[in-house]
Amino acid sequence: MKRYTHFIKLIIACVAIAATSCKKDFIDINTNPNGLTNVLPEQLLGPSLVNTVSYNMLRSRTVNNELMQVTVDQGDSEGRIFRYDIRNSVGDYTWNGWYSQLVNFKDIYSVASVEPNYNETYMGISLICQSWISSLLTDTYGDVPYFQAGKARDSVIFTPRFDRQKDIYLDIFNKLEEANTRLGKGSNISGGAIDPVYGGNAAKWRRFGNSLYLRLLMRLSGKAEVSAQCIAKIREIVDTKATDYPIMASNDDAAVLRWTGTNFLTSPFVGNNIGNVRAQDFRAQPITEFFIGNLTTWNDPRIAQNRWSIAPYQGAFVGIPSGYAPGQGTVGKSYFYATDSNFPTTLMTEPLMGNIMNFSELQFLLAEAAAKGWISNAAETYYKNGVTAGITFWLPTYVFNVDTYLQGADIAWKNDATIDQKMELIHLQKYYSMFYTDFQQWFEYRRTGHPILPKGNGLRNNGVMPARLTYPVYLQSANPVNYKLAVAAQGPDVISTQVWWQKP
């Protein structure tokens, strides 16, 4: 285990260096800091997964949760993300972190594609992880370096061009096709520390890869120039060629990096780990009326049994408004318990917080596809499956009648509802299934406008949900030519510029 600990420290050191200088930074994050000729896939996979999920959790807490009204970082100063007031530096952390790990996943493929280390399973896993990180990058920033990214060592490309989001997505789809084929032929790999997500199970990686494929196809499904292609592929994966594209079949297939608290599998929210999140930081972000209000109205088991470790306020679960104007705030009320509380559990050490994609999210994707008539099965069935899986993901032994629950909560499926009403039902439930799943709540809201969020009178950006994070400022001097070309093609480097799949 010691070598993994040292390995992670090396990665963190490299990322820290990348975040503190200018042109050298851009070269660093596009150069593999671990590019040793004798590095093996099993040495890279575990640490790379741990670091990627850590970046995702940390920024989910401070960015996604604030934008999507999970929590409120109270205060009247500048830079409060819950008001859509986002500093230009906010996007630096994920940019640097994701690119550093993307290069490691590319190295896994390179090493596993030649003898004596040839391994179809590692190649397939690498392609899925590359696709996952690349989708996070382009969905967060829009056009980004893709085809030339990470080639500073091999091709001496220190200033990679920014590729168009459409081209990035189409290549991601190619990678996921290849991953499905390779994992269909590959065998299991050694588990444990080498693969903290699936323990080396090739079949589960394959099901995750195809489920991720559906997530990303759905993201482009409303873009006119590729809509027909995406819908046809969704139908193929789910209906006409389902045996060729296995997808998640239950919560057991969920892609989760479980934090065991042992060695390098310690949550980034704990102690002196990568995130340096303190107990007082958790307490300082009270939960919103929107997040708590729905759960209490539904008498949802996740709050009725306090599975998410929420502190009551005066004997009840009470949230506060989001988006309020400076000077109009209220006292913080309910919040997520921290490690220094007397409550037996906390999200700071919760194993399931390393969620990458779960079965519930997939079922809601399929519910949307069915409601729009793209696939054959009933949307209501997928909807009920999604609700059930979302609850039992957090409460595995909980037994309930989903019809009784939905009727009592007044969120039962109605076949005669409008498509917009159906989308609201689906995406409100999906919002909770994607709790702390990187930026997925934000991405899906930008795609669909659901769930409908209350709007406070203090919102910036004309009250419109930010469409992206801005590029790191250092790119303007580190890669000026390609930065300017990207801005000219995509639009101003501001949070209101829509990415390609958002534009009509």
XYZ file of C-alpha atoms in Angstrom:
504
model
C 0.000 0.000 0.000
C 2.860 2.347 0.695
C 3.720 2.703 -2.991
C 0.148 3.810 -3.732
C 0.347 6.459 -1.012
C 3.606 7.781 -2.452
C 2.113 7.648 -5.916
C -0.869 9.774 -4.927
C 1.415 12.306 -3.229
C 3.397 12.572 -6.448
C 0.213 13.236 -8.451
C -0.979 15.850 -5.955
C 2.423 17.563 -6.037
C 2.340 17.720 -9.819
C -1.165 19.160 -9.832
C -0.164 21.725 -7.213
C 2.743 22.852 -9.362
C 0.400 23.055 -12.353
C -1.877 25.404 -10.483
C 0.753 27.933 -9.414
C 2.562 29.149 -12.519
C 1.726 30.207 -16.080
C 3.035 28.748 -19.335
C 4.865 26.040 -17.441
C 1.492 25.111 -15.884
C -0.138 24.454 -19.218
C 2.760 22.278 -20.310
C 2.671 20.415 -16.996
C -1.007 19.520 -17.128
C -0.577 18.266 -20.684
C 2.441 16.161 -19.754
C 2.139 12.906 -17.884
C 4.000 13.416 -14.565
C 4.303 9.646 -14.247
C 5.528 8.844 -17.750
C 7.960 6.150 -16.797
C 8.851 3.460 -19.272
C 8.201 0.714 -16.722
C 4.855 1.957 -15.363
C 2.118 -0.695 -15.413
C -1.668 -0.289 -15.748
C -2.238 -1.737 -12.289
C -0.033 0.995 -10.830
C -2.030 3.768 -12.496
C -5.667 2.684 -12.352
C -6.428 2.864 -8.623
C -4.705 6.202 -7.889
C -6.173 7.789 -11.040
C -9.705 6.740 -10.125
C -9.254 7.954 -6.543
C -7.943 11.342 -7.632
C -10.621 11.881 -10.276
C -13.469 11.053 -7.905
C -11.864 13.270 -5.264
C -11.808 16.270 -7.608
C -15.429 15.568 -8.511
C -16.636 15.379 -4.918
C -14.840 18.517 -3.834
C -16.196 20.656 -6.650
C -19.624 19.045 -6.428
C -19.778 20.406 -2.894
C -18.633 23.931 -3.724
C -19.974 24.455 -7.264
C -22.735 22.019 -8.246
C -24.472 22.011 -4.876
C -24.549 25.805 -4.777
C -25.843 26.213 -8.335
C -28.394 23.422 -7.981
C -29.793 24.505 -4.602
C -28.550 21.671 -2.463
C -26.694 24.013 -0.106
C -26.047 27.733 0.411
C -22.594 29.124 1.209
C -24.044 32.001 3.180
C -22.638 35.511 2.986
C -22.961 38.870 1.288
C -19.482 39.094 -0.222
C -18.567 38.689 -3.875
C -18.089 35.267 -5.418
C -21.093 33.487 -3.883
C -21.853 30.767 -6.386
C -25.453 30.294 -5.210
C -26.056 33.794 -6.658
C -24.475 32.791 -9.987
C -21.520 34.993 -9.060
C -18.588 32.852 -10.155
C -14.971 34.007 -10.041
C -12.805 33.297 -13.096
C -10.521 31.074 -11.003
C -13.257 28.615 -9.951
C -12.711 26.405 -12.987
C -8.949 26.037 -12.532
C -9.119 23.162 -10.045
C -11.128 20.728 -12.138
C -9.318 21.700 -15.358
C -5.906 20.946 -13.862
C -7.064 17.845 -12.008
C -9.021 16.246 -14.824
C -6.282 16.761 -17.406
C -3.642 15.302 -15.097
C -5.680 12.117 -14.653
C -6.735 11.967 -18.304
C -3.085 11.536 -19.257
C -2.747 8.680 -16.764
C -5.754 6.877 -18.253
C -4.277 7.345 -21.736
C -1.045 5.791 -20.483
C -2.986 2.770 -19.235
C -4.233 2.200 -22.779
C -0.788 2.729 -24.314
C 0.929 0.258 -22.003
C -1.876 -2.324 -22.200
C -1.964 -2.220 -26.007
C 1.517 -3.718 -26.511
C 3.323 -6.816 -25.336
C 4.294 -7.973 -22.789
C 1.411 -6.115 -21.058
C -1.277 -6.531 -23.732
C -4.665 -6.623 -21.984
C -8.074 -5.998 -23.584
C -9.713 -5.321 -20.222
C -7.315 -2.559 -19.199
C -7.694 -1.032 -22.660
C -11.492 -1.056 -22.327
C -11.407 0.424 -18.827
C -9.017 3.122 -20.022
C -11.325 4.088 -22.896
C -14.316 4.369 -20.542
C -12.376 6.517 -18.079
C -11.024 8.720 -20.862
C -14.581 9.190 -22.137
C -15.873 9.963 -18.655
C -13.250 12.646 -17.956
C -13.420 14.127 -21.459
C -17.187 14.472 -21.161
C -16.761 16.274 -17.825
C -14.264 18.664 -19.389
C -16.310 19.553 -22.452
C -19.623 19.750 -20.568
C -18.025 22.114 -18.047
C -16.062 24.405 -20.378
C -17.287 23.699 -23.942
C -14.545 23.501 -26.567
C -11.360 22.153 -24.944
C -8.042 20.581 -25.966
C -8.819 16.966 -26.801
C -7.035 15.348 -29.752
C -3.699 17.049 -28.954
C -4.070 17.112 -25.160
C -1.414 15.216 -23.224
C 1.038 15.035 -26.122
C 3.766 17.272 -24.721
C 5.956 14.269 -23.924
C 5.451 12.272 -27.104
C 4.806 14.890 -29.786
C 6.167 18.012 -28.084
C 2.795 19.780 -28.439
C 2.944 22.315 -25.625
C 0.075 24.469 -26.885
C -2.705 22.116 -28.023
C -5.595 23.394 -30.079
C -9.090 23.539 -28.639
C -11.390 21.085 -30.384
C -15.067 21.642 -31.081
C -17.468 19.969 -28.690
C -19.213 18.123 -31.508
C -15.946 16.509 -32.625
C -15.063 15.625 -29.043
C -18.388 13.923 -28.450
C -18.284 11.938 -31.670
C -14.837 10.627 -30.758
C -16.028 9.781 -27.248
C -18.752 7.676 -28.842
C -16.097 5.879 -30.900
C -14.119 5.166 -27.737
C -17.156 3.751 -25.974
C -17.880 1.506 -28.948
C -14.315 0.187 -28.815
C -14.543 -0.261 -25.040
C -17.696 -2.345 -25.397
C -15.967 -4.597 -27.928
C -12.739 -5.001 -25.957
C -14.460 -5.682 -22.643
C -16.671 -8.229 -24.364
C -13.504 -10.186 -25.129
C -11.522 -9.375 -22.017
C -11.273 -11.275 -18.760
C -11.309 -10.049 -15.199
C -8.233 -8.351 -13.767
C -6.896 -8.444 -10.248
C -9.132 -6.418 -7.931
C -8.627 -4.782 -4.566
C -6.431 -1.710 -4.589
C -5.875 -2.029 -8.336
C -9.562 -1.396 -9.159
C -11.468 0.264 -6.281
C -14.662 0.635 -8.379
C -15.448 -2.856 -9.689
C -12.703 -5.034 -8.213
C -11.483 -5.974 -11.683
C -14.846 -7.250 -12.979
C -14.758 -6.754 -16.755
C -18.487 -7.367 -17.222
C -19.427 -4.646 -14.738
C -17.068 -2.179 -16.420
C -18.719 -3.015 -19.736
C -22.189 -2.377 -18.325
C -21.029 0.928 -16.881
C -19.433 1.956 -20.186
C -22.652 1.372 -22.115
C -24.711 3.134 -19.438
C -22.343 6.100 -19.673
C -22.851 5.925 -23.444
C -26.610 6.363 -22.901
C -26.021 9.324 -20.574
C -23.956 11.090 -23.209
C -26.216 10.183 -26.128
C -29.125 11.672 -24.212
C -27.124 14.836 -23.625
C -26.885 15.413 -27.372
C -30.356 14.139 -28.195
C -31.841 17.611 -28.394
C -29.176 18.994 -30.712
C -30.780 19.117 -34.162
C -27.744 18.197 -36.248
C -27.076 14.949 -34.341
C -30.455 14.237 -32.749
C -31.552 11.517 -35.170
C -28.183 9.761 -34.896
C -28.303 9.806 -31.079
C -31.901 8.619 -30.847
C -31.199 5.764 -33.258
C -28.220 4.685 -31.153
C -30.234 4.842 -27.934
C -32.847 2.601 -29.542
C -30.138 0.222 -30.728
C -28.516 -0.098 -27.289
C -31.810 -0.552 -25.440
C -33.988 -2.404 -27.950
C -32.668 -3.783 -31.224
C -29.162 -4.829 -30.127
C -29.516 -4.974 -26.371
C -27.544 -8.217 -26.072
C -24.591 -6.543 -27.791
C -24.680 -3.594 -25.383
C -25.247 -4.816 -21.811
C -26.140 -2.002 -19.403
C -26.506 -1.781 -15.614
C -29.139 -4.220 -14.379
C -29.368 -3.276 -10.676
C -27.759 -1.241 -7.917
C -25.072 -3.926 -7.759
C -23.764 -2.601 -11.084
C -23.480 1.014 -9.899
C -20.149 2.681 -10.610
C -19.106 3.769 -7.125
C -15.661 4.209 -5.657
C -16.418 3.215 -2.095
C -14.438 5.019 0.585
C -13.402 2.350 3.062
C -11.318 4.744 5.162
C -8.268 2.543 4.644
C -5.055 3.976 3.221
C -5.642 5.685 -0.117
C -9.384 4.892 -0.029
C -9.987 7.695 2.446
C -12.578 10.311 1.497
C -11.190 13.680 0.311
C -13.444 15.280 2.929
C -11.454 13.763 5.785
C -8.589 15.227 7.786
C -5.509 16.335 5.866
C -6.559 14.560 2.688
C -6.477 16.216 -0.751
C -9.567 18.362 -0.118
C -8.663 19.799 3.273
C -12.384 20.082 4.064
C -12.979 20.901 7.708
C -15.961 19.984 9.845
C -16.841 23.665 10.159
C -16.872 23.933 6.351
C -19.618 21.311 6.234
C -21.642 23.026 8.941
C -21.231 26.432 7.262
C -23.271 25.377 4.224
C -26.900 24.999 5.317
C -29.262 22.989 3.128
C -31.854 24.727 0.961
C -35.631 24.797 1.192
C -35.811 23.179 -2.233
C -33.661 20.162 -1.359
C -35.216 19.472 2.048
C -38.732 20.589 1.170
C -39.381 17.930 -1.455
C -38.021 15.127 0.724
C -40.116 16.123 3.745
C -43.275 16.640 1.662
C -42.866 13.148 0.201
C -41.894 11.655 3.573
C -39.010 10.211 1.613
C -37.208 7.356 3.425
C -33.853 8.994 2.754
C -34.826 11.843 5.067
C -37.337 9.973 7.253
C -34.496 7.644 8.249
C -31.979 10.488 7.995
C -29.770 8.502 5.628
C -28.053 11.681 4.451
C -27.094 12.686 8.001
C -28.980 15.994 8.214
C -29.065 18.043 11.418
C -32.615 19.052 12.428
C -33.425 22.656 13.293
C -35.714 23.105 16.301
C -36.839 19.508 15.972
C -37.548 19.481 12.242
C -35.699 19.430 8.936
C -35.762 23.020 7.733
C -33.987 24.570 4.768
C -33.268 28.157 3.787
C -33.891 30.035 0.518
C -31.215 30.167 -2.164
C -30.449 33.068 -4.486
C -31.309 35.770 -1.986
C -29.896 39.285 -2.434
C -27.078 40.548 -0.192
C -28.471 41.651 3.152
C -31.582 39.482 2.846
C -30.208 36.248 4.209
C -31.559 34.255 7.107
C -29.958 32.237 9.861
C -28.669 28.843 8.776
C -30.911 25.958 9.743
C -30.484 22.287 8.820
C -27.082 21.181 7.517
C -25.223 17.957 6.806
C -23.630 16.601 9.975
C -19.840 16.854 10.119
C -17.247 14.498 11.576
C -17.169 16.310 14.915
C -20.890 15.821 15.632
C -22.470 13.286 17.967
C -24.506 11.847 15.113
C -23.334 8.327 14.209
C -22.856 8.986 10.470
C -21.663 11.795 8.232
C -21.313 12.304 4.485
C -17.706 13.245 5.147
C -16.889 9.553 5.596
C -19.798 7.993 3.693
C -18.596 5.173 1.368
C -21.276 5.885 -1.285
C -20.178 9.478 -1.798
C -17.751 8.274 -4.476
C -20.670 7.849 -6.889
C -19.748 7.984 -10.591
C -23.020 6.714 -12.087
C -25.740 4.614 -10.508
C -28.601 2.405 -11.686
C -31.240 4.922 -10.651
C -29.819 7.588 -12.972
C -29.838 5.087 -15.832
C -33.494 4.203 -15.213
C -34.486 7.855 -15.393
C -32.553 8.232 -18.640
C -34.558 5.330 -20.015
C -37.796 6.805 -18.630
C -37.132 9.983 -20.591
C -36.349 8.045 -23.765
C -39.518 5.980 -23.367
C -41.690 9.017 -22.624
C -40.455 10.566 -25.868
C -41.259 7.399 -27.793
C -37.694 6.456 -28.654
C -37.657 3.014 -27.002
C -40.336 0.359 -26.617
C -40.814 -0.278 -22.889
C -43.169 1.779 -20.733
C -41.848 5.031 -19.297
C -43.815 4.391 -16.095
C -41.910 1.156 -15.483
C -38.549 2.881 -15.824
C -39.760 5.738 -13.623
C -40.826 3.387 -10.828
C -37.572 1.441 -11.162
C -35.630 4.682 -10.880
C -37.466 5.788 -7.739
C -37.032 2.372 -6.133
C -33.350 2.154 -7.021
C -32.695 5.719 -5.850
C -34.026 4.915 -2.394
C -32.546 1.426 -2.048
C -29.142 2.613 -3.268
C -28.910 4.452 0.064
C -31.112 2.043 2.055
C -30.361 -1.431 0.643
C -32.542 -3.346 3.103
C -35.484 -0.943 3.002
C -38.689 -2.626 1.815
C -41.574 -0.547 0.510
C -44.347 -0.511 -2.060
C -43.329 2.005 -4.687
C -46.920 2.615 -5.867
C -48.055 3.391 -2.324
C -45.089 5.700 -1.824
C -45.651 7.576 -5.106
C -49.392 7.961 -4.532
C -48.883 9.206 -0.991
C -46.260 11.691 -2.122
C -48.417 12.834 -5.082
C -45.638 12.074 -7.544
C -47.208 9.074 -9.268
C -46.764 8.676 -13.026
C -49.638 9.973 -15.142
C -49.825 8.724 -18.703
C -52.072 11.634 -19.724
C -49.649 14.277 -18.441
C -47.924 16.587 -20.904
C -44.382 15.752 -21.954
C -43.133 18.735 -19.930
C -44.954 17.480 -16.828
C -43.435 14.039 -17.347
C -39.963 15.554 -17.707
C -40.433 17.428 -14.438
C -41.444 14.222 -12.647
C -38.469 12.323 -14.058
C -35.843 14.995 -13.524
C -36.956 15.935 -10.033
C -36.404 12.334 -8.965
C -33.228 12.128 -11.025
C -31.936 15.224 -9.203
C -31.830 13.185 -5.996
C -30.375 10.093 -7.658
C -27.443 12.248 -8.852
C -26.768 13.662 -5.376
C -23.036 14.448 -5.180
C -22.369 13.002 -8.645
C -19.791 15.539 -9.879
C -21.641 18.208 -11.942
C -24.380 15.956 -13.360
C -27.293 17.828 -11.720
C -26.039 21.053 -13.286
C -25.391 19.493 -16.688
C -28.884 17.988 -16.843
C -30.554 21.207 -15.730
C -28.739 23.049 -18.508
C -29.945 20.430 -20.995
C -33.579 20.196 -19.891
C -34.518 23.104 -17.616
C -35.661 20.537 -15.037
C -36.245 20.294 -12.194
C -37.781 23.750 -11.908
C -35.766 25.678 -9.323
C -37.098 28.679 -7.378
C -35.337 31.922 -8.302
C -34.238 34.386 -5.670
C -34.057 38.111 -6.271
C -30.300 38.225 -5.805
C -29.269 36.109 -8.792
C -26.608 37.470 -11.120
C -26.141 36.575 -14.823
C -29.625 38.008 -15.479
C -31.087 35.239 -13.369
C -30.058 32.606 -15.923
C -28.292 29.423 -14.802
C -24.580 29.658 -15.779
C -23.892 27.674 -18.933
C -20.233 26.877 -18.305
C -17.170 27.662 -16.213
C -14.538 29.943 -17.695
C -11.167 28.678 -18.884
C -8.231 29.080 -16.468
C -6.895 32.627 -16.814
C -3.331 31.415 -17.377
C -4.328 29.983 -20.761
C -4.503 33.517 -22.132
C -0.726 33.774 -21.868
C 0.223 30.071 -21.918
C -1.683 29.218 -25.110
C -2.826 32.583 -26.491
C -3.311 31.680 -30.147
C -5.481 28.635 -29.511
C -7.313 30.341 -26.641
C -8.323 33.211 -28.938
C -9.400 30.794 -31.669
C -11.564 28.917 -29.164
C -13.230 32.112 -27.958
C -13.808 33.263 -31.536
C -15.469 29.944 -32.380
C -17.476 29.330 -29.221
C -18.170 32.816 -27.926
C -16.892 35.049 -25.112
C -15.107 33.302 -22.256
C -17.876 34.057 -19.760
C -20.345 31.924 -17.795
C -23.292 32.950 -19.984
C -21.869 31.562 -23.240
C -23.695 28.364 -24.082
C -21.759 25.280 -25.112
C -22.528 23.624 -28.450
C -25.158 21.149 -27.242
C -27.095 23.933 -25.494
C -27.348 26.153 -28.552
C -30.390 25.843 -30.841
